[in-house]
Amino acid sequence: MSQHIIYSNQVDATLSAVIEGGNYHNVAVLVDQNTRQHVLPMLASSLEKAMVIEIPAGDEHKTLNSLISVWEALESCGATRQSLLVNLGGGMVTDLGGLAAATFKRGIACVNVPTTLLGAVDAAVGGKTGINFMGLKNEIGTFAPARHVIISTCFFSTLRHEDILSGYAEMLKHAILNSCHEFTALLDQDLNATDSDHLLERLKASVKLKEDIVNKDPTEQGLRKALNLGHTVGHALESHALETGSPVAHGYAVAWGLVVETVLSHMILGFPSDDLYALASFVKQNYGAPSVTCEHYDRLIALMRHDKKSAAGEINCTLLRQCGEPTINNKIDVDSLQSALDIMRDLLGV
Amino acid sequence: MSQHIIYSNQVDATLSAVIEGGNYHNVAVLVDQNTRQHVLPMLASSLEKAMVIEIPAGDEHKTLNSLISVWEALESCGATRQSLLVNLGGGMVTDLGGLAAATFKRGIACVNVPTTLLGAVDAAVGGKTGINFMGLKNEIGTFAPARHVIISTCFFSTLRHEDILSGYAEMLKHAILNSCHEFTALLDQDLNATDSDHLLERLKASVKLKEDIVNKDPTEQGLRKALNLGHTVGHALESHALETGSPVAHGYAVAWGLVVETVLSHMILGFPSDDLYALASFVKQNYGAPSVTCEHYDRLIALMRHDKKSAAGEINCTLLRQCGEPTINNKIDVDSLQSALDIMRDLLGV
C-alpha cells in the first residue's frame, strides 16, 4: 500500500512541495465549513490556485448526496485523471473525499491533510474510504490509499476538548493492541493538560502501530481486523445514538465500545481485571457513559448483526487475552453481550 | 491482477463449482430484463438459491440510480462481506455490477458471466468498472477485477447480428494491436456465416491479448492505454449519437473510431494505406457509417477534450505505426482531427 506519511507542522510548505513534486494538471481542495474558515487560510500559499469544493460539516452529511456534489464539482472544475484532490478536514472529509477521488474517472490522486486528532490517528491513514448508506456507517466505500498524508498537530489548538477526546479513544485502542507500556502511558496522561509536543510523540507511535498492521494486511483479510477492537459495539452505540436523535462523537462511542469489548475479553479470554478497571475508570472520568438502558439491547444487537465485520447474522469482535495480544473473529453470543453491556453500565455508573 | 478466466460452454456446472469452491455466505445474481428471461433459466442449478437483482437493460440505465438500486438490493438480501455477486449480462451489467461489488461494504467478491460477444471480449475482463455520469461514459468507476470470469459462446446464439458486430469491433481492435496476421484473419471472416467454434478460437486469442496487456499495466499508467485505440474518437461518436437522440451500439462507434484513428495513424506515423483501406472497406460493409456532418465536428472535438484519456483539454489518442506497433499518448491537433473525420466520411461513403 503505497502511502507516504509526512509529519510536519510546516503544512503549507510541505503541501507546496508535495503538489510541485506531483506534476498535477490542477488541484482541488475539499473542505467543510469549519476547515474552510479555520484551516484553509493557513494554507494560502500551497492552495492559492486550487479549486475549493465545500461540503457541509458533520457525519450526517457523509452521504451519497455529498459524494455526488464532489463528483459534480470535480467535473465542473475540469479535473482530469492527472488532477489532485486535497482532503482537508476530519475523518468525514478524508473518508468521503477519498472515495470521491478513488472513483472519479476510475481514480485520481489524493492527499489527506487531517485537521483533527481522530482524523490523524485513524481515518486519514490506511486507505479506507466511505460514506454512510441506508443508516449504516461507511457502508459504501473502497480500499484506496491517499498518495500522501500530512500529519500535523498545528490545527488541533482550535479543536474542542471533546474532539481531542474523540481522537484519543482511537489512540487508546492502538495502545491496548500494542503493549501494557503504551496503554499505561496513555492512561497516565492528564487530558486537560496535554501539550502538543507530547501529543505529537504519542500520535506518531499510534499511527506507526496502525501503519504496521495495515501494511501487513491492507484489505483486512485477517490481522487488520484487530483494529476493529471496540468498533463492533462502538458502531452500534453510535448508530443507535444517531437513530434516537442524540448523536455522539465517534470516539466517545469507541471508548464505550472498548469497555464493553474489554469486559467480553475478560469474560471469554481472561483479560486481566486490573487493566479492565483502569480503562473503565479513565473512560468514565473523561467520556462519561452512553445513554442506553436494557430496553435498547435488542436494537443494539440487531445493529451489531448488520455490521460489516459480522457475517451471516453472527456478531464478530476482536478481543484481547491481555494488552498487546488481540485475537480476531470471536463470535459473541447474545447472553454474553447482554452481560457485558450490563457490566459496562455498572462500571461507567449509568 | 488476480482474475481467473475460465472458458467453458458448460456454464451452469462451471458456475456451480466456482460458487461451491468459494465458501460464500450467500449469492446474489445481477441481471437485466433480457438476461433474466433468456439466460438465467440456463443456470437454474448453480443459481437456484441466489437472490435475483434486476436492473433495466440498456446503456441509458448504466446510471447512479441503477447502482443505488443494486446497493439497496444487496443490503435487503442480507449480503455480507463474504457474499458473492454474479454479474450475468453484457458490458453494462458487468461494469455496473463490478462497481457495486467493489464499493459495497468496501468490496465483495464478484464473478462475471458475460452474455454478449462485446462483454466477453472487452468489459468482463481487465477490472474496469463504471457507470455513466453527467452525460460522460464510465465517468465514475474503479479498477476492481472480478474474481472469476466465465467466458462461453453458448449465449451468443440468441444475440442479434448487430450485437455480434459490436463485439467484433473490439476484436478488430485487439487484432490490429497484435499483428498483421491476426488482423487479416479477422477481416477475411464472413460475419454472416460465423460458426461458434471458430468464433470461440478467435475470442480466446483476443481475450489473451487483452489479458497480456492488462497484466503488464493493470491501472493504465502506460501500455494499457494502447487498448484505447479507436476509443477517443469512438466514445465521442457514441456520446454524440446519444445526445442527438439516435444512440448507436458501442462497437459500431468503436469501428468508426478505429477508422478515424487509423487515418490519423497514416497521416502522422505513416501507417500503411493498404491496411487502412482494408479496414475501412470491412467497416463500411459491416457497420455502415456514423450520422455526422462537418457541422458536428466542434461538438465531437469538445467531447474528445472531456474524455478521461485526455488531459488539460488536449486530445490524446493511441496510434499505430503499423499493425502490432501501437504508440500511446499522441496529442492530436484540431486540424488533423477534422481532416481525419473528413477522410473517414469519404472512406465510409457518408
mmCIF file with all atom_site columns, N, CA and C in Angstrom, chain A residues 241-287:
data_model
loop_
_atom_site.group_PDB
_atom_site.id
_atom_site.type_symbol
_atom_site.label_atom_id
_atom_site.label_alt_id
_atom_site.label_comp_id
_atom_site.label_asym_id
_atom_site.label_entity_id
_atom_site.label_seq_id
_atom_site.pdbx_PDB_ins_code
_atom_site.Cartn_x
_atom_site.Cartn_y
_atom_site.Cartn_z
_atom_site.occupancy
_atom_site.B_iso_or_equiv
_atom_site.pdbx_formal_charge
_atom_site.auth_seq_id
_atom_site.auth_comp_id
_atom_site.auth_asym_id
_atom_site.auth_atom_id
_atom_site.pdbx_PDB_model_num
ATOM 1   N N  . ALA A 1 241 ? -27.326 5.996   18.846 1.00 0.00 ? 241 ALA A N  1
ATOM 2   C CA . ALA A 1 241 ? -27.426 7.387   19.309 1.00 0.00 ? 241 ALA A CA 1
ATOM 3   C C  . ALA A 1 241 ? -27.973 8.274   18.191 1.00 0.00 ? 241 ALA A C  1
ATOM 4   N N  . LEU A 1 242 ? -27.516 7.989   16.962 1.00 0.00 ? 242 LEU A N  1
ATOM 5   C CA . LEU A 1 242 ? -27.984 8.765   15.812 1.00 0.00 ? 242 LEU A CA 1
ATOM 6   C C  . LEU A 1 242 ? -29.480 8.536   15.586 1.00 0.00 ? 242 LEU A C  1
ATOM 7   N N  . GLU A 1 243 ? -29.893 7.264   15.644 1.00 0.00 ? 243 GLU A N  1
ATOM 8   C CA . GLU A 1 243 ? -31.305 6.913   15.437 1.00 0.00 ? 243 GLU A CA 1
ATOM 9   C C  . GLU A 1 243 ? -32.223 7.573   16.451 1.00 0.00 ? 243 GLU A C  1
ATOM 10  N N  . THR A 1 244 ? -31.721 7.686   17.680 1.00 0.00 ? 244 THR A N  1
ATOM 11  C CA . THR A 1 244 ? -32.583 8.192   18.744 1.00 0.00 ? 244 THR A CA 1
ATOM 12  C C  . THR A 1 244 ? -32.455 9.701   18.889 1.00 0.00 ? 244 THR A C  1
ATOM 13  N N  . GLY A 1 245 ? -31.808 10.328  17.914 1.00 0.00 ? 245 GLY A N  1
ATOM 14  C CA . GLY A 1 245 ? -31.793 11.787  17.871 1.00 0.00 ? 245 GLY A CA 1
ATOM 15  C C  . GLY A 1 245 ? -30.800 12.437  18.818 1.00 0.00 ? 245 GLY A C  1
ATOM 16  N N  . SER A 1 246 ? -29.878 11.639  19.382 1.00 0.00 ? 246 SER A N  1
ATOM 17  C CA . SER A 1 246 ? -28.856 12.222  20.262 1.00 0.00 ? 246 SER A CA 1
ATOM 18  C C  . SER A 1 246 ? -27.476 11.761  19.809 1.00 0.00 ? 246 SER A C  1
ATOM 19  N N  . PRO A 1 247 ? -27.028 12.229  18.626 1.00 0.00 ? 247 PRO A N  1
ATOM 20  C CA . PRO A 1 247 ? -25.760 11.734  18.087 1.00 0.00 ? 247 PRO A CA 1
ATOM 21  C C  . PRO A 1 247 ? -24.590 11.953  19.042 1.00 0.00 ? 247 PRO A C  1
ATOM 22  N N  . VAL A 1 248 ? -23.662 11.009  19.038 1.00 0.00 ? 248 VAL A N  1
ATOM 23  C CA . VAL A 1 248 ? -22.449 11.154  19.847 1.00 0.00 ? 248 VAL A CA 1
ATOM 24  C C  . VAL A 1 248 ? -21.245 11.107  18.918 1.00 0.00 ? 248 VAL A C  1
ATOM 25  N N  . ALA A 1 249 ? -20.150 11.702  19.375 1.00 0.00 ? 249 ALA A N  1
ATOM 26  C CA . ALA A 1 249 ? -18.922 11.677  18.586 1.00 0.00 ? 249 ALA A CA 1
ATOM 27  C C  . ALA A 1 249 ? -18.426 10.231  18.470 1.00 0.00 ? 249 ALA A C  1
ATOM 28  N N  . HIS A 1 250 ? -17.851 9.917   17.283 1.00 0.00 ? 250 HIS A N  1
ATOM 29  C CA . HIS A 1 250 ? -17.361 8.562   17.013 1.00 0.00 ? 250 HIS A CA 1
ATOM 30  C C  . HIS A 1 250 ? -16.455 8.066   18.138 1.00 0.00 ? 250 HIS A C  1
ATOM 31  N N  . GLY A 1 251 ? -15.533 8.917   18.576 1.00 0.00 ? 251 GLY A N  1
ATOM 32  C CA . GLY A 1 251 ? -14.550 8.482   19.561 1.00 0.00 ? 251 GLY A CA 1
ATOM 33  C C  . GLY A 1 251 ? -15.174 8.134   20.910 1.00 0.00 ? 251 GLY A C  1
ATOM 34  N N  . TYR A 1 252 ? -16.235 8.837   21.261 1.00 0.00 ? 252 TYR A N  1
ATOM 35  C CA . TYR A 1 252 ? -16.929 8.510   22.510 1.00 0.00 ? 252 TYR A CA 1
ATOM 36  C C  . TYR A 1 252 ? -17.530 7.105   22.411 1.00 0.00 ? 252 TYR A C  1
ATOM 37  N N  . ALA A 1 253 ? -18.166 6.840   21.281 1.00 0.00 ? 253 ALA A N  1
ATOM 38  C CA . ALA A 1 253 ? -18.754 5.513   21.088 1.00 0.00 ? 253 ALA A CA 1
ATOM 39  C C  . ALA A 1 253 ? -17.674 4.437   21.111 1.00 0.00 ? 253 ALA A C  1
ATOM 40  N N  . VAL A 1 254 ? -16.515 4.753   20.534 1.00 0.00 ? 254 VAL A N  1
ATOM 41  C CA . VAL A 1 254 ? -15.407 3.789   20.537 1.00 0.00 ? 254 VAL A CA 1
ATOM 42  C C  . VAL A 1 254 ? -14.909 3.551   21.963 1.00 0.00 ? 254 VAL A C  1
ATOM 43  N N  . ALA A 1 255 ? -14.794 4.626   22.745 1.00 0.00 ? 255 ALA A N  1
ATOM 44  C CA . ALA A 1 255 ? -14.328 4.474   24.131 1.00 0.00 ? 255 ALA A CA 1
ATOM 45  C C  . ALA A 1 255 ? -15.268 3.538   24.898 1.00 0.00 ? 255 ALA A C  1
ATOM 46  N N  . TRP A 1 256 ? -16.589 3.748   24.741 1.00 0.00 ? 256 TRP A N  1
ATOM 47  C CA . TRP A 1 256 ? -17.546 2.887   25.431 1.00 0.00 ? 256 TRP A CA 1
ATOM 48  C C  . TRP A 1 256 ? -17.499 1.469   24.850 1.00 0.00 ? 256 TRP A C  1
ATOM 49  N N  . GLY A 1 257 ? -17.334 1.380   23.515 1.00 0.00 ? 257 GLY A N  1
ATOM 50  C CA . GLY A 1 257 ? -17.220 0.068   22.872 1.00 0.00 ? 257 GLY A CA 1
ATOM 51  C C  . GLY A 1 257 ? -15.991 -0.688  23.357 1.00 0.00 ? 257 GLY A C  1
ATOM 52  N N  . LEU A 1 258 ? -14.898 0.051   23.578 1.00 0.00 ? 258 LEU A N  1
ATOM 53  C CA . LEU A 1 258 ? -13.674 -0.570  24.110 1.00 0.00 ? 258 LEU A CA 1
ATOM 54  C C  . LEU A 1 258 ? -13.943 -1.185  25.478 1.00 0.00 ? 258 LEU A C  1
ATOM 55  N N  . VAL A 1 259 ? -14.710 -0.467  26.297 1.00 0.00 ? 259 VAL A N  1
ATOM 56  C CA . VAL A 1 259 ? -15.006 -1.001  27.626 1.00 0.00 ? 259 VAL A CA 1
ATOM 57  C C  . VAL A 1 259 ? -15.823 -2.290  27.494 1.00 0.00 ? 259 VAL A C  1
ATOM 58  N N  . VAL A 1 260 ? -16.870 -2.277  26.674 1.00 0.00 ? 260 VAL A N  1
ATOM 59  C CA . VAL A 1 260 ? -17.698 -3.479  26.520 1.00 0.00 ? 260 VAL A CA 1
ATOM 60  C C  . VAL A 1 260 ? -16.864 -4.647  25.990 1.00 0.00 ? 260 VAL A C  1
ATOM 61  N N  . GLU A 1 261 ? -16.037 -4.380  24.985 1.00 0.00 ? 261 GLU A N  1
ATOM 62  C CA . GLU A 1 261 ? -15.278 -5.480  24.388 1.00 0.00 ? 261 GLU A CA 1
ATOM 63  C C  . GLU A 1 261 ? -14.137 -5.941  25.295 1.00 0.00 ? 261 GLU A C  1
ATOM 64  N N  . THR A 1 262 ? -13.666 -5.065  26.169 1.00 0.00 ? 262 THR A N  1
ATOM 65  C CA . THR A 1 262 ? -12.673 -5.493  27.156 1.00 0.00 ? 262 THR A CA 1
ATOM 66  C C  . THR A 1 262 ? -13.353 -6.334  28.245 1.00 0.00 ? 262 THR A C  1
ATOM 67  N N  . VAL A 1 263 ? -14.585 -5.979  28.594 1.00 0.00 ? 263 VAL A N  1
ATOM 68  C CA . VAL A 1 263 ? -15.358 -6.834  29.510 1.00 0.00 ? 263 VAL A CA 1
ATOM 69  C C  . VAL A 1 263 ? -15.526 -8.229  28.885 1.00 0.00 ? 263 VAL A C  1
ATOM 70  N N  . LEU A 1 264 ? -15.904 -8.269  27.615 1.00 0.00 ? 264 LEU A N  1
ATOM 71  C CA . LEU A 1 264 ? -16.036 -9.563  26.927 1.00 0.00 ? 264 LEU A CA 1
ATOM 72  C C  . LEU A 1 264 ? -14.702 -10.312 26.925 1.00 0.00 ? 264 LEU A C  1
ATOM 73  N N  . SER A 1 265 ? -13.606 -9.569  26.719 1.00 0.00 ? 265 SER A N  1
ATOM 74  C CA . SER A 1 265 ? -12.275 -10.189 26.721 1.00 0.00 ? 265 SER A CA 1
ATOM 75  C C  . SER A 1 265 ? -11.987 -10.822 28.080 1.00 0.00 ? 265 SER A C  1
ATOM 76  N N  . HIS A 1 266 ? -12.402 -10.123 29.130 1.00 0.00 ? 266 HIS A N  1
ATOM 77  C CA . HIS A 1 266 ? -12.218 -10.660 30.483 1.00 0.00 ? 266 HIS A CA 1
ATOM 78  C C  . HIS A 1 266 ? -13.064 -11.920 30.677 1.00 0.00 ? 266 HIS A C  1
ATOM 79  N N  . MET A 1 267 ? -14.327 -11.845 30.237 1.00 0.00 ? 267 MET A N  1
ATOM 80  C CA . MET A 1 267 ? -15.236 -12.969 30.442 1.00 0.00 ? 267 MET A CA 1
ATOM 81  C C  . MET A 1 267 ? -14.804 -14.196 29.643 1.00 0.00 ? 267 MET A C  1
ATOM 82  N N  . ILE A 1 268 ? -14.349 -13.968 28.405 1.00 0.00 ? 268 ILE A N  1
ATOM 83  C CA . ILE A 1 268 ? -14.125 -15.083 27.476 1.00 0.00 ? 268 ILE A CA 1
ATOM 84  C C  . ILE A 1 268 ? -12.666 -15.526 27.446 1.00 0.00 ? 268 ILE A C  1
ATOM 85  N N  . LEU A 1 269 ? -11.754 -14.545 27.552 1.00 0.00 ? 269 LEU A N  1
ATOM 86  C CA . LEU A 1 269 ? -10.337 -14.884 27.378 1.00 0.00 ? 269 LEU A CA 1
ATOM 87  C C  . LEU A 1 269 ? -9.492  -14.570 28.612 1.00 0.00 ? 269 LEU A C  1
ATOM 88  N N  . GLY A 1 270 ? -10.136 -14.162 29.688 1.00 0.00 ? 270 GLY A N  1
ATOM 89  C CA . GLY A 1 270 ? -9.378  -13.912 30.909 1.00 0.00 ? 270 GLY A CA 1
ATOM 90  C C  . GLY A 1 270 ? -8.523  -12.661 30.894 1.00 0.00 ? 270 GLY A C  1
ATOM 91  N N  . PHE A 1 271 ? -8.911  -11.659 30.109 1.00 0.00 ? 271 PHE A N  1
ATOM 92  C CA . PHE A 1 271 ? -8.188  -10.383 30.130 1.00 0.00 ? 271 PHE A CA 1
ATOM 93  C C  . PHE A 1 271 ? -8.114  -9.882  31.574 1.00 0.00 ? 271 PHE A C  1
ATOM 94  N N  . PRO A 1 272 ? -6.933  -9.382  32.022 1.00 0.00 ? 272 PRO A N  1
ATOM 95  C CA . PRO A 1 272 ? -6.752  -9.026  33.443 1.00 0.00 ? 272 PRO A CA 1
ATOM 96  C C  . PRO A 1 272 ? -7.749  -7.969  33.920 1.00 0.00 ? 272 PRO A C  1
ATOM 97  N N  . SER A 1 273 ? -8.349  -8.223  35.082 1.00 0.00 ? 273 SER A N  1
ATOM 98  C CA . SER A 1 273 ? -9.377  -7.306  35.572 1.00 0.00 ? 273 SER A CA 1
ATOM 99  C C  . SER A 1 273 ? -8.792  -5.950  35.962 1.00 0.00 ? 273 SER A C  1
ATOM 100 N N  . ASP A 1 274 ? -7.535  -5.909  36.436 1.00 0.00 ? 274 ASP A N  1
ATOM 101 C CA . ASP A 1 274 ? -6.935  -4.620  36.796 1.00 0.00 ? 274 ASP A CA 1
ATOM 102 C C  . ASP A 1 274 ? -6.903  -3.669  35.601 1.00 0.00 ? 274 ASP A C  1
ATOM 103 N N  . ASP A 1 275 ? -6.493  -4.211  34.457 1.00 0.00 ? 275 ASP A N  1
ATOM 104 C CA . ASP A 1 275 ? -6.421  -3.369  33.258 1.00 0.00 ? 275 ASP A CA 1
ATOM 105 C C  . ASP A 1 275 ? -7.824  -2.947  32.819 1.00 0.00 ? 275 ASP A C  1
ATOM 106 N N  . LEU A 1 276 ? -8.770  -3.848  32.964 1.00 0.00 ? 276 LEU A N  1
ATOM 107 C CA . LEU A 1 276 ? -10.154 -3.504  32.633 1.00 0.00 ? 276 LEU A CA 1
ATOM 108 C C  . LEU A 1 276 ? -10.639 -2.354  33.521 1.00 0.00 ? 276 LEU A C  1
ATOM 109 N N  . TYR A 1 277 ? -10.401 -2.446  34.829 1.00 0.00 ? 277 TYR A N  1
ATOM 110 C CA . TYR A 1 277 ? -10.863 -1.395  35.728 1.00 0.00 ? 277 TYR A CA 1
ATOM 111 C C  . TYR A 1 277 ? -10.160 -0.063  35.443 1.00 0.00 ? 277 TYR A C  1
ATOM 112 N N  . ALA A 1 278 ? -8.862  -0.146  35.134 1.00 0.00 ? 278 ALA A N  1
ATOM 113 C CA . ALA A 1 278 ? -8.115  1.084   34.824 1.00 0.00 ? 278 ALA A CA 1
ATOM 114 C C  . ALA A 1 278 ? -8.702  1.762   33.584 1.00 0.00 ? 278 ALA A C  1
ATOM 115 N N  . LEU A 1 279 ? -8.995  0.965   32.588 1.00 0.00 ? 279 LEU A N  1
ATOM 116 C CA . LEU A 1 279 ? -9.596  1.515   31.372 1.00 0.00 ? 279 LEU A CA 1
ATOM 117 C C  . LEU A 1 279 ? -10.963 2.125   31.675 1.00 0.00 ? 279 LEU A C  1
ATOM 118 N N  . ALA A 1 280 ? -11.793 1.373   32.393 1.00 0.00 ? 280 ALA A N  1
ATOM 119 C CA . ALA A 1 280 ? -13.153 1.840   32.662 1.00 0.00 ? 280 ALA A CA 1
ATOM 120 C C  . ALA A 1 280 ? -13.126 3.135   33.475 1.00 0.00 ? 280 ALA A C  1
ATOM 121 N N  . SER A 1 281 ? -12.210 3.214   34.421 1.00 0.00 ? 281 SER A N  1
ATOM 122 C CA . SER A 1 281 ? -12.113 4.407   35.247 1.00 0.00 ? 281 SER A CA 1
ATOM 123 C C  . SER A 1 281 ? -11.729 5.631   34.400 1.00 0.00 ? 281 SER A C  1
ATOM 124 N N  . PHE A 1 282 ? -10.761 5.424   33.511 1.00 0.00 ? 282 PHE A N  1
ATOM 125 C CA . PHE A 1 282 ? -10.332 6.522   32.625 1.00 0.00 ? 282 PHE A CA 1
ATOM 126 C C  . PHE A 1 282 ? -11.477 6.958   31.711 1.00 0.00 ? 282 PHE A C  1
ATOM 127 N N  . VAL A 1 283 ? -12.191 5.980   31.166 1.00 0.00 ? 283 VAL A N  1
ATOM 128 C CA . VAL A 1 283 ? -13.289 6.286   30.243 1.00 0.00 ? 283 VAL A CA 1
ATOM 129 C C  . VAL A 1 283 ? -14.413 7.000   30.995 1.00 0.00 ? 283 VAL A C  1
ATOM 130 N N  . LYS A 1 284 ? -14.749 6.494   32.185 1.00 0.00 ? 284 LYS A N  1
ATOM 131 C CA . LYS A 1 284 ? -15.817 7.127   32.974 1.00 0.00 ? 284 LYS A CA 1
ATOM 132 C C  . LYS A 1 284 ? -15.482 8.593   33.262 1.00 0.00 ? 284 LYS A C  1
ATOM 133 N N  . GLN A 1 285 ? -14.214 8.810   33.660 1.00 0.00 ? 285 GLN A N  1
ATOM 134 C CA . GLN A 1 285 ? -13.809 10.162  34.037 1.00 0.00 ? 285 GLN A CA 1
ATOM 135 C C  . GLN A 1 285 ? -13.826 11.124  32.854 1.00 0.00 ? 285 GLN A C  1
ATOM 136 N N  . ASN A 1 286 ? -13.388 10.637  31.690 1.00 0.00 ? 286 ASN A N  1
ATOM 137 C CA . ASN A 1 286 ? -13.224 11.535  30.550 1.00 0.00 ? 286 ASN A CA 1
ATOM 138 C C  . ASN A 1 286 ? -14.385 11.525  29.560 1.00 0.00 ? 286 ASN A C  1
ATOM 139 N N  . TYR A 1 287 ? -15.068 10.373  29.431 1.00 0.00 ? 287 TYR A N  1
ATOM 140 C CA . TYR A 1 287 ? -16.086 10.233  28.388 1.00 0.00 ? 287 TYR A CA 1
ATOM 141 C C  . TYR A 1 287 ? -17.495 10.061  28.958 1.00 0.00 ? 287 TYR A C  1
#
